[in-house]
Short mmCIF file of C-alpha atoms in Angstrom, two decimals:
data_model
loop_
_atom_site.label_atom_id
_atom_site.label_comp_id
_atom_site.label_asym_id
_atom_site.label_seq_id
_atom_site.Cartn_x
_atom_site.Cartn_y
_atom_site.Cartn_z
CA UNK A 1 0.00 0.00 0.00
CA UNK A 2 1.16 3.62 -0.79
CA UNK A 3 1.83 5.86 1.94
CA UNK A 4 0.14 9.07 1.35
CA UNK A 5 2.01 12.77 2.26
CA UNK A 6 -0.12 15.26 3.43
CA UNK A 7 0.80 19.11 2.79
CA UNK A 8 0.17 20.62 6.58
CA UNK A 9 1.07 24.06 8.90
CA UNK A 10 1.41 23.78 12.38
CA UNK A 11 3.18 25.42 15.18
CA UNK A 12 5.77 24.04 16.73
CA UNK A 13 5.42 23.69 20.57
CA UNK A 14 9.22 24.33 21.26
CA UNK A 15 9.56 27.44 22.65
CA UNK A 16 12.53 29.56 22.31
CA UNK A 17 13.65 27.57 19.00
CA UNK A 18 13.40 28.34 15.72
CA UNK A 19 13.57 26.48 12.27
CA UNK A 20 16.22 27.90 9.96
CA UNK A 21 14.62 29.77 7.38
CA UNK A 22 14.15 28.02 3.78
CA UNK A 23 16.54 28.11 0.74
CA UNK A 24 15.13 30.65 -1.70
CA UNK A 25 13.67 29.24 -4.67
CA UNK A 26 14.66 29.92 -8.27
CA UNK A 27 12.00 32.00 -9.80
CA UNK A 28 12.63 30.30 -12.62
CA UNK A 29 10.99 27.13 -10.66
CA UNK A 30 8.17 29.21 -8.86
CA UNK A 31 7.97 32.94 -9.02
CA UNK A 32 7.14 35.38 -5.65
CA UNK A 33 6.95 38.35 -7.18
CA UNK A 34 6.28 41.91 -6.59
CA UNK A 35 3.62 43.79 -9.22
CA UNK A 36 4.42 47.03 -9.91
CA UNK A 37 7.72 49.08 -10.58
CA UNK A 38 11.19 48.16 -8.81
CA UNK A 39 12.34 50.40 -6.37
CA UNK A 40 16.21 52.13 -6.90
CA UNK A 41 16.94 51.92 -3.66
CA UNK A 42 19.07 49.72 -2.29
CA UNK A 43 17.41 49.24 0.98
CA UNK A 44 14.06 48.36 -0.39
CA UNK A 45 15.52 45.89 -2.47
CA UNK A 46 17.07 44.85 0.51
CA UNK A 47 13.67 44.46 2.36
CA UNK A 48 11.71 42.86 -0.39
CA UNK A 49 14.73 40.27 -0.47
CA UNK A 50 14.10 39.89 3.83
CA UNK A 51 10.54 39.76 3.00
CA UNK A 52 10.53 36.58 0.40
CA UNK A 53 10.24 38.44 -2.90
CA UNK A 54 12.35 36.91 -5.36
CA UNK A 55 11.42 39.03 -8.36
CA UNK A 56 11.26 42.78 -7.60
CA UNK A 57 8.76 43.73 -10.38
CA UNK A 58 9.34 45.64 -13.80
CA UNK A 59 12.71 47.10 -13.20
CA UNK A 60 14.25 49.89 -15.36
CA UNK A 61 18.05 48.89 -17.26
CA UNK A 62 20.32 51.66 -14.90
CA UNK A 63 18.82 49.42 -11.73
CA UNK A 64 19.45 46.43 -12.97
CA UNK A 65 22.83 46.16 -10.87
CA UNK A 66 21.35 46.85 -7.77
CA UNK A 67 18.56 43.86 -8.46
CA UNK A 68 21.41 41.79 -8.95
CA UNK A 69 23.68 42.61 -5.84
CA UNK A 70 20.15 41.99 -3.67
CA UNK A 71 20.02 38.78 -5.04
CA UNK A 72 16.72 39.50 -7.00
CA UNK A 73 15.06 39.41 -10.35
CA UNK A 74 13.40 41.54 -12.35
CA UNK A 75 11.70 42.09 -15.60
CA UNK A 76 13.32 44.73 -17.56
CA UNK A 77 10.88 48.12 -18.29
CA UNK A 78 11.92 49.89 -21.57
CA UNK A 79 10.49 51.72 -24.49
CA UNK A 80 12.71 50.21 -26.67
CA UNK A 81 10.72 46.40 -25.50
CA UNK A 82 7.56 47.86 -24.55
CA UNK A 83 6.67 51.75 -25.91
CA UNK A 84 5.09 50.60 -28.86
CA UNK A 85 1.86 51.46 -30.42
CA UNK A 86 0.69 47.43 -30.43
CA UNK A 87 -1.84 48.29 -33.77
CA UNK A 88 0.68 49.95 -35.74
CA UNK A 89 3.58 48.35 -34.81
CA UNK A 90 7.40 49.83 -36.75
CA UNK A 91 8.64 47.72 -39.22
CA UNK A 92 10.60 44.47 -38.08
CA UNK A 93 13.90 45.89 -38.77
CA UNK A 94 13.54 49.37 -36.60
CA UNK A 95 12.00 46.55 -33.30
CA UNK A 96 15.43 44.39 -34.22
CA UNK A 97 17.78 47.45 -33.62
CA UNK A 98 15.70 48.43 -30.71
CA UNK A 99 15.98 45.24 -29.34
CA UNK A 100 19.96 44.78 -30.02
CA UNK A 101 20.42 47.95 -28.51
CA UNK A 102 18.89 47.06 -25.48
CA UNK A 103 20.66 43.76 -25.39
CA UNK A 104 23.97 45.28 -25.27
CA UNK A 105 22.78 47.68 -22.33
CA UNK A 106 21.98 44.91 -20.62
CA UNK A 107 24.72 42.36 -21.60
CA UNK A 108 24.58 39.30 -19.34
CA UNK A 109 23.56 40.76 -16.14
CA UNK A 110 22.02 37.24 -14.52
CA UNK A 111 18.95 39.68 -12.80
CA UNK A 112 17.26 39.65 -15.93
CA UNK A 113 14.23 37.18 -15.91
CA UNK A 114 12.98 39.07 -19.42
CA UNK A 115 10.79 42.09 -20.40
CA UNK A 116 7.46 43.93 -19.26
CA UNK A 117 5.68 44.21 -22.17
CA UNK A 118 1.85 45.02 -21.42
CA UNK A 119 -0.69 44.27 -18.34
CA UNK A 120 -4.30 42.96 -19.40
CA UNK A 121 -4.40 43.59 -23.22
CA UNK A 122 -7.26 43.69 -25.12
CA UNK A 123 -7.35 40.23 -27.75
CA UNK A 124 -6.21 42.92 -30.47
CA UNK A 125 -3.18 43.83 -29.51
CA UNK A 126 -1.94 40.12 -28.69
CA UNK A 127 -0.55 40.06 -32.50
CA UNK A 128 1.68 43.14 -32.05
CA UNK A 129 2.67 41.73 -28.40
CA UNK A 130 3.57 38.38 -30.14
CA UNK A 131 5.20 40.14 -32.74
CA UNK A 132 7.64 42.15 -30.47
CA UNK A 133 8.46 39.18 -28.20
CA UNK A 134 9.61 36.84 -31.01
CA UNK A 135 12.05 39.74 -31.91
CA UNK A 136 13.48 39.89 -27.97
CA UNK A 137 13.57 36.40 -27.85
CA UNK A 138 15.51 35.71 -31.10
CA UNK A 139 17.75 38.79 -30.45
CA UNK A 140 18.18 37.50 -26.41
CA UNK A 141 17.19 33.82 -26.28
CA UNK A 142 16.12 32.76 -22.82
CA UNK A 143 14.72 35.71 -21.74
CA UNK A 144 10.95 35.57 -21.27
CA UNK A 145 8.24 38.21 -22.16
CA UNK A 146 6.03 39.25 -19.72
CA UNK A 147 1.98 40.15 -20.12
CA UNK A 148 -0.23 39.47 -17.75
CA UNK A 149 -4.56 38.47 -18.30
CA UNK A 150 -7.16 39.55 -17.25
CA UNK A 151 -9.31 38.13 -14.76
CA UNK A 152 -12.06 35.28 -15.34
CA UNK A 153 -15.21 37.80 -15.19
CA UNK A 154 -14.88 40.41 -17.47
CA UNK A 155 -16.81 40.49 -20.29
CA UNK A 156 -16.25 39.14 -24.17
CA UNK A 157 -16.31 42.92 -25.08
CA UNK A 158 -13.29 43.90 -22.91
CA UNK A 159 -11.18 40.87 -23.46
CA UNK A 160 -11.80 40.74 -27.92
CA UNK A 161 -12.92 37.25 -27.26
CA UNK A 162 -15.85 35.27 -27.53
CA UNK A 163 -14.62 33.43 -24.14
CA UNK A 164 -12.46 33.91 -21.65
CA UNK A 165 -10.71 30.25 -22.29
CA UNK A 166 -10.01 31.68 -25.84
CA UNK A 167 -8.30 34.70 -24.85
CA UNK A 168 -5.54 32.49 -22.37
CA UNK A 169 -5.16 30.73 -24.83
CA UNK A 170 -3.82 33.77 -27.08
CA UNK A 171 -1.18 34.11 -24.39
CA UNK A 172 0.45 30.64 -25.49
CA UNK A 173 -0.39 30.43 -29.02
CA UNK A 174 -0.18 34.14 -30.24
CA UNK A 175 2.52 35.82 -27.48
CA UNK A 176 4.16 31.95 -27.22
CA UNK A 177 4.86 33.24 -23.17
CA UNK A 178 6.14 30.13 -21.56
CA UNK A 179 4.18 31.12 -18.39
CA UNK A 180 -0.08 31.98 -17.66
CA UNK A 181 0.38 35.32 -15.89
CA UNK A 182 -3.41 36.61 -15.09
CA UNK A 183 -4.62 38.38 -11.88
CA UNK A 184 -7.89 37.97 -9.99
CA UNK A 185 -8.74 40.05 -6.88
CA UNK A 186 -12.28 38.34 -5.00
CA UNK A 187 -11.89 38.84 -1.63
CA UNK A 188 -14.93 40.74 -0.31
CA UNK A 189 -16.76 41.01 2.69
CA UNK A 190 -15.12 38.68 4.70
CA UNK A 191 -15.61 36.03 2.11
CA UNK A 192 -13.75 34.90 -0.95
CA UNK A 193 -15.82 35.01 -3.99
CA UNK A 194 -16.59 32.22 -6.14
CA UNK A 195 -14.77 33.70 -8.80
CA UNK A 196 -11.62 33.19 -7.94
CA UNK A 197 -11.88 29.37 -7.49
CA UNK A 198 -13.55 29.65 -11.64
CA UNK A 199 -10.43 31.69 -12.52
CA UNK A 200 -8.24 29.05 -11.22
CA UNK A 201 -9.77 25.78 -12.54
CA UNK A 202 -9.82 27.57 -16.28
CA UNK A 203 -6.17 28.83 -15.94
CA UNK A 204 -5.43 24.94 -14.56
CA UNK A 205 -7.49 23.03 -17.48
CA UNK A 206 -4.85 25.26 -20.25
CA UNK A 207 -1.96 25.28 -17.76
CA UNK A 208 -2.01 21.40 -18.39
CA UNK A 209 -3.06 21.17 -21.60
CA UNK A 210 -0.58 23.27 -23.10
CA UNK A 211 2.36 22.49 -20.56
CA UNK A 212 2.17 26.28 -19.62
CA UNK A 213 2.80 26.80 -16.22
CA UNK A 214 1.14 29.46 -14.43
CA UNK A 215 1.40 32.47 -11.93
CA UNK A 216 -1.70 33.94 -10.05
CA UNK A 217 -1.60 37.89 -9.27
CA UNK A 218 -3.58 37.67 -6.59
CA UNK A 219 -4.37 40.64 -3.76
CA UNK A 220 -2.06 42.39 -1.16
CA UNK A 221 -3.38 45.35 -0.40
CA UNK A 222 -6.97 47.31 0.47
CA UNK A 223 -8.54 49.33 -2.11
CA UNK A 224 -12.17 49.74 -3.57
CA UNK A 225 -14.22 47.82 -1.11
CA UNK A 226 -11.45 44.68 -1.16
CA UNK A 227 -10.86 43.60 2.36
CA UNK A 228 -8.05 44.83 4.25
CA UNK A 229 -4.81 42.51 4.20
CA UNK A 230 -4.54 39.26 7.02
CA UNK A 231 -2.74 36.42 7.49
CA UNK A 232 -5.96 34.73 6.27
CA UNK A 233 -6.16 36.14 3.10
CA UNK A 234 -2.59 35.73 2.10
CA UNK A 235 -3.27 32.42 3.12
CA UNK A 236 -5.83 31.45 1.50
CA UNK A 237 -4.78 32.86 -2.21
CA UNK A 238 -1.53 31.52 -1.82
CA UNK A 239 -2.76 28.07 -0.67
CA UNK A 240 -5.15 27.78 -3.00
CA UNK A 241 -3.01 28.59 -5.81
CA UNK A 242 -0.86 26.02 -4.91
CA UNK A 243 -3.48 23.36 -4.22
CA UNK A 244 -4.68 24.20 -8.35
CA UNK A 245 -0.84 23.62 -9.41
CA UNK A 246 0.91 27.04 -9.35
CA UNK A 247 3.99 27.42 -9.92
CA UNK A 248 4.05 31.30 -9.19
CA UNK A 249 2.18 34.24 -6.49
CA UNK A 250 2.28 38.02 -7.53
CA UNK A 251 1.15 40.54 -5.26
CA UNK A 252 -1.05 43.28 -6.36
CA UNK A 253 1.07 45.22 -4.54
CA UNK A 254 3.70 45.66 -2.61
CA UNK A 255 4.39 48.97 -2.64
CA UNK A 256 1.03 51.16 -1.54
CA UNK A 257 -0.50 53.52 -4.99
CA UNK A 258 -0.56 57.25 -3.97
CA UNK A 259 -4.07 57.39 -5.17
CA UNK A 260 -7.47 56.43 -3.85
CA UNK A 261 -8.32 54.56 -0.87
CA UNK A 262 -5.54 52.44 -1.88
CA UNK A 263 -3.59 51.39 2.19
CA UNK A 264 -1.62 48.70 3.90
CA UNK A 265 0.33 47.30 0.89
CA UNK A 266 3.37 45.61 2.38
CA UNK A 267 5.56 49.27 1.77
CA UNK A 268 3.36 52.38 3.12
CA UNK A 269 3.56 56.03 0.89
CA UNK A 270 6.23 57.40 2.85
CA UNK A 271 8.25 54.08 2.24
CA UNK A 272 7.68 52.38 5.67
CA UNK A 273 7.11 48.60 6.55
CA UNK A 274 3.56 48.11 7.49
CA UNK A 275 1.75 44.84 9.72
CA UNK A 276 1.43 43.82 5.69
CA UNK A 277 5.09 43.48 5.09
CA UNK A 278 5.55 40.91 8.10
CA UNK A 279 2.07 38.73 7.02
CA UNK A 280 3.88 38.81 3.09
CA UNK A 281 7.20 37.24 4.69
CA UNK A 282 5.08 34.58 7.06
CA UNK A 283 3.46 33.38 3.85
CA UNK A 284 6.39 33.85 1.41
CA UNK A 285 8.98 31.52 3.75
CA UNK A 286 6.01 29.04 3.35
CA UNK A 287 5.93 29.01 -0.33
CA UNK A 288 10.12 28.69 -0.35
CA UNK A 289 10.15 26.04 1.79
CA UNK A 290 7.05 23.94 0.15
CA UNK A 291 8.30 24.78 -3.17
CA UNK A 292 10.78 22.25 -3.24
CA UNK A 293 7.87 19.59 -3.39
CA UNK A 294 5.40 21.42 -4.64
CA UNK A 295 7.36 21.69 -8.08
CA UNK A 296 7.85 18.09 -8.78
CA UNK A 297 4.16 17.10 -7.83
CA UNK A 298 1.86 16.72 -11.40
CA UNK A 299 -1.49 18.28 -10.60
CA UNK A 300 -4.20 15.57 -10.68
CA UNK A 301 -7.30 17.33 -9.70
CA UNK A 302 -9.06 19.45 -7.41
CA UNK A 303 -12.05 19.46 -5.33
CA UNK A 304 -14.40 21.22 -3.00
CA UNK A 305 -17.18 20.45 -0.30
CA UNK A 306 -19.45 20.98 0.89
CA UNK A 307 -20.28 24.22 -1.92
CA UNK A 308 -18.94 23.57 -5.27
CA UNK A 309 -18.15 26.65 -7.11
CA UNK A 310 -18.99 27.29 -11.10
CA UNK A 311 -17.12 24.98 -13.53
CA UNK A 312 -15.22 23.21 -10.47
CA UNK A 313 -15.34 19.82 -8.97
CA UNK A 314 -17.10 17.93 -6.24
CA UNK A 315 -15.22 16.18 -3.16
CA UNK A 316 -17.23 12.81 -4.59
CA UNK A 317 -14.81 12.69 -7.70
CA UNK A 318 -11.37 12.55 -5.29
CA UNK A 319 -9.55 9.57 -6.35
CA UNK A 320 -7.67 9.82 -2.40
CA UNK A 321 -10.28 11.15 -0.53
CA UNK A 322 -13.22 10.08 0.82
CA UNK A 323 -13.79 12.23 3.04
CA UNK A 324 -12.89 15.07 5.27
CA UNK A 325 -14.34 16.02 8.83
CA UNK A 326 -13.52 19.87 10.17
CA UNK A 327 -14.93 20.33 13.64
CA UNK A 328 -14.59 23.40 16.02
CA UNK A 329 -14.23 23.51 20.16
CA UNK A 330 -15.82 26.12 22.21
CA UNK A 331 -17.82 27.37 19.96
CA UNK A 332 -21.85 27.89 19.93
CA UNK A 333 -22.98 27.39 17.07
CA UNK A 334 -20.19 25.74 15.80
CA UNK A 335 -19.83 26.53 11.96
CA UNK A 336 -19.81 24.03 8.92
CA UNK A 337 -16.20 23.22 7.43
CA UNK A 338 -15.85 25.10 3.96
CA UNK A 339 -12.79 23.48 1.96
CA UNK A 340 -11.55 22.42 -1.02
CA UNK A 341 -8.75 19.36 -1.75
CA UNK A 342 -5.60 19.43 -4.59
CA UNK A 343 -4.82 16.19 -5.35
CA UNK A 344 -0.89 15.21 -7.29
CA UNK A 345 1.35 12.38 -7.84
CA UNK A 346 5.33 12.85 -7.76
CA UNK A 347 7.71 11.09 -10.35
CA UNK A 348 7.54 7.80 -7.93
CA UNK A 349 3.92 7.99 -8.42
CA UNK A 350 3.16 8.72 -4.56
CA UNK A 351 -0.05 10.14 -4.19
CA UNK A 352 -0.31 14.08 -2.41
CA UNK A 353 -2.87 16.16 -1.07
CA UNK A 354 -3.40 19.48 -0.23
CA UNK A 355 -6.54 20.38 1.99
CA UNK A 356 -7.05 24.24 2.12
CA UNK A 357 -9.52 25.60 5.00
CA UNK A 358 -11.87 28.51 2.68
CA UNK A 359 -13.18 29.44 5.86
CA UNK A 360 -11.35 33.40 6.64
CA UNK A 361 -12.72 33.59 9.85
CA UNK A 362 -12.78 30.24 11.64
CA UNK A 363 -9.96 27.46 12.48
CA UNK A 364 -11.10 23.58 12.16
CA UNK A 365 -9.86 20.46 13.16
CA UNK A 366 -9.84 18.15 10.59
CA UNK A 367 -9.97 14.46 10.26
CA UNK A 368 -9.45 13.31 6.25
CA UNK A 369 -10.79 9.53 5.10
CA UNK A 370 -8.71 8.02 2.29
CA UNK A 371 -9.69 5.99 -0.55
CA UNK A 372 -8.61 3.07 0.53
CA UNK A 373 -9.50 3.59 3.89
CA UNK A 374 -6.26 3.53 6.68
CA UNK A 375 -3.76 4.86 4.60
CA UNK A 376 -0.73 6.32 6.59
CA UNK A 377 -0.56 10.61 6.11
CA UNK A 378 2.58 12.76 6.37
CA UNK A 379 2.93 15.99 6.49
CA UNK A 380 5.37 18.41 4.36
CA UNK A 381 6.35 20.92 6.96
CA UNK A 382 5.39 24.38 5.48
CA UNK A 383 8.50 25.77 7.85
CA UNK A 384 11.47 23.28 7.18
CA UNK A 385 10.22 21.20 3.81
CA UNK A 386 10.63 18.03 5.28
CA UNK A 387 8.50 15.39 5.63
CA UNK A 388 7.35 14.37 8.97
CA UNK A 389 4.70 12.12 10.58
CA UNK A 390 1.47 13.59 11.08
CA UNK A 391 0.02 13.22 14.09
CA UNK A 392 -0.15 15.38 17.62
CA UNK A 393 -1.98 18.83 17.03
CA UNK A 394 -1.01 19.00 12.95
CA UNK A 395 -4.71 18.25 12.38
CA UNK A 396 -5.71 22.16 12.72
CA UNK A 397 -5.95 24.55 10.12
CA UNK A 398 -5.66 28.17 10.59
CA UNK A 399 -8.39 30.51 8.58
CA UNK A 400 -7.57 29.98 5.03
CA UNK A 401 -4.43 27.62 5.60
CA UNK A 402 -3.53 25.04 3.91
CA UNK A 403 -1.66 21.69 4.88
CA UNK A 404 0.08 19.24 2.31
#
C-alpha cells in the first residue's frame, strides 16, 4: 500500500527555537513576485529580499545592478521592449535594432528574468505583443516576455474574445509566453468570492493542456471595497493557488498607490514597513520552503465540499479522498467546514494532497478519510520542507491555511 504525504502548517510547541529559514527558490521554478515598478533603492531591495520576494517587479536597465547585488530578479521596463503602439507596430527591422540595442545595455547581467511588455491587453493587440516578443527572444534567447490576463469575469467585449478560455489561450499560441500570468482580486466582505476558485480551474485546465505553467496575481493590499490585508487572506490565495498547481504568487502590490483609498500594501507612501510586510514574509517563507515539493508534484485534480463553485469539482470525484471532517471547540454554534482538496502524484507515483480551509474567519480540526481507507498521512512541513509524521496537534488549520 502507498503511503500518502499530506501538505500541513502547524506550530511548533518548542519554545525559544526556531527552524532555519528556507533556501530561496529559483523564480525560474516558482515565481514570488512583486507587481508594480522596482524600487532604486538599495534598501528596499534589501527588504523585499528579507521579506521573500524573489522578483522585484518591472525594473528599469540603470537598476538592474542593484537587483542583482540583492540577489533578485526583475523584468526589464523599456520603451525600446515595450513603448510601442501594439496596432501599428514599426517595421521588423527598426523593433530588431531596438531590441539589439537594449541587449547590449543589458549584456549578461544574470537579474534579468525578461521584459514587461503590457498588463491585461485587449485580444487585439496580442498580435503586435507576439510580434515584439519573437524579436526579444531571437535577439536575447532565454529571456521571457512578460503580459499578464485579465481576470475570469470580465466580459467578451473587454477581453476581444468570444470566451475567456479563448483569450488564455492567445497568451500561449499568439505571445508563445512560456508562463499563464493573469490576476484575480475576489476577496470581499469577509468572504472569498466564487470567482476566484472559476479563474483558477480555467487557468489549470490550459496550464495542463498546453504544458504552460502558471502564476496567479492575486491581492495584497486594500482598495475599492477589497478587504483589508490578514494572514488569512494571504493564506488562502496563496494556498489555493498552490493546491490548483501554481507554480508562481504576484502581489497586487507591494508597494502602496498614492491614489485612492488604496492602504496597507506591504511598503506604506512614505516608504515604511507596514503589519502587511511581516504577514507577506510569514506566507512567502512558506511558499520557499514547500516549493521544493510542490514543483515536482503533477497536478491531478481538485475538489471542494461541501459548496462547489462554477465549472469546479465535487469532493465525490477525489480519487484519495473520501472524506474530510472539520470540527470546532468552544464554539456555539459551531460553523460548517468550507474546503476544497488538490490532489498530485510525484515522479515515484506517490499520491499528495493538499486540503485548504476557505473558511477566513474560523480554524477547524480536521480528520481526512482516504480511498482506501487507513492509509498512513505525512505531512510536508510548510516551515522546514521536510517530511514528517502527522500526528499530535497538525490536524488544525488556521483561517484559510492550507496543509500538504
Amino acid at each position: 500500500m502507498k503511503s500518502l504525504p499530506c501538505l500541513l502548517a502547524f506550530a511548533s510547541l518548542a519554545t525559544g527555537q526556531w527552524i532555519a529559514q528556507p533556501q530561496p527558490v529559483d523564480p525560474r521554478q516558482f515565481a514570488i513576485m512583486a507587481w508594480g515598478s522596482s524600487p532604486s533603492d538599495p534598501e528596499q531591495l534589501r527588504l523585499m529580499k528579507e521579506a521573500g520576494l524573489n522578483i522585484t517587479g518591472f525594473c528599469r536597465v540603470a537598476d538592474l545592478e542593484k537587483v542583482r547585488a540583492a540577489g533578485l530578479w526583475c523584468f526589464v521596463s523599456d520603451k525600446r521592449a515595450n513603448g510601442y503602439d501594439w496596432e501599428k507596430l514599426p517595421p521588423d527591422a527598426e523593433i530588431r535594432r531596438n531590441a539589439q540595442e537594449l541587449a547590449r545595455e543589458i549584456g549578461d547581467n544574470p537579474a534579468v528574468l525578461g521584459f514587461y511588455l503590457r498588463d491585461e491587453p485587449h485580444a487585439s493587440l496580442m498580435p503586435g505583443l507576439g510580434r515584439v516578443a519573437a524579436i526579444l527572444a531571437e535577439v536575447m534567447p532565454g529571456k521571457w516576455p512578460y503580459v499578464n490576463l485579465f481576470p475570469y469575469r470580465v466580459s467578451p467585449e473587454r477581453l476581444g474574445t468570444p470566451t475567456y478560455e479563448a483569450y488564455v489561450r492567445m497568451l500561449v499560441d499568439v505571445i508563445k509566453q512560456p508562463f499563464i500570468s493573469y490576476d484575480n482580486y475576489s476577496l470581499v466582505g469577509g468572504e472569498m468570492l466564487d470567482y476566484f476558485y472559476t479563474n483558477l480551474e480555467i487557468i489549470r485546465k490550459i496550464s495542463l493542456e498546453t504544458g504552460k505553467p502558471f502564476w496567479n496575481c492575486v491581492l495584497a493590499n486594500a482598495h475599492f471595497n477589497y478587504m483589508e490585508p490578514s494572514d488569512a487572506t494571504f493564506n488562502i490565495q496563496a494556498y489555493a493557488t498552490l493546491a490548483y498547481g501554481g507554480r508562481g504568487i504576484q502581489y497586487f502590490t507591494y508597494f502602496t498607490p498614492h491614489i485612492g483609498n488604496y492602504r496597507l500594501g506591504a511598503v506604506d507612501w512614505f516608504g515604511n514597513r507596514t503589519a502587511t510586510w511581516d504577514m507577506l514574509r510569514r506566507i512567502n517563507l512558506q511558499l520557499h520552503a514547500l516549493a521544493p515539493t510542490i514543483t515536482r508534484l503533477r497536478s491531478l485534480g481538485v475538489y471542494h465540499y461541501p459548496d462547489v463553485p462554477d465549472q469546479c469539482h465535487y469532493l465525490a470525484e477525489s480519487r484519495f479522498v473520501a472524506g474530510v471532517e472539520m470540527t470546532q471547540r468552544f464554539v456555539r454554534p459551531p460553523v460548517m467546514g468550507r474546503f476544497l482538496v488538490g490532489e498530485f502524484e510525484d515522479p515515484q507515483g506517490r499520491p499528495y494532497i493538499l486540503l485548504v480551509n476557505k473558511d477566513l474567519n474560523n480554524s477547524f480540526q480536521f480528520r481526512i478519510r482516504t480511498k482506501p481507507e487507513g492509509r498512513k498521512l505525512f505531512r510536508v512541513s510548510p516551515y522546514s520542507g521536510r517530511e514528517e509524521p502527522f500526528g499530535r496537534e497538525m490536524d488544525w488549520l488556521a483561517p484559510g491555511a492550507g496543509v500538504l
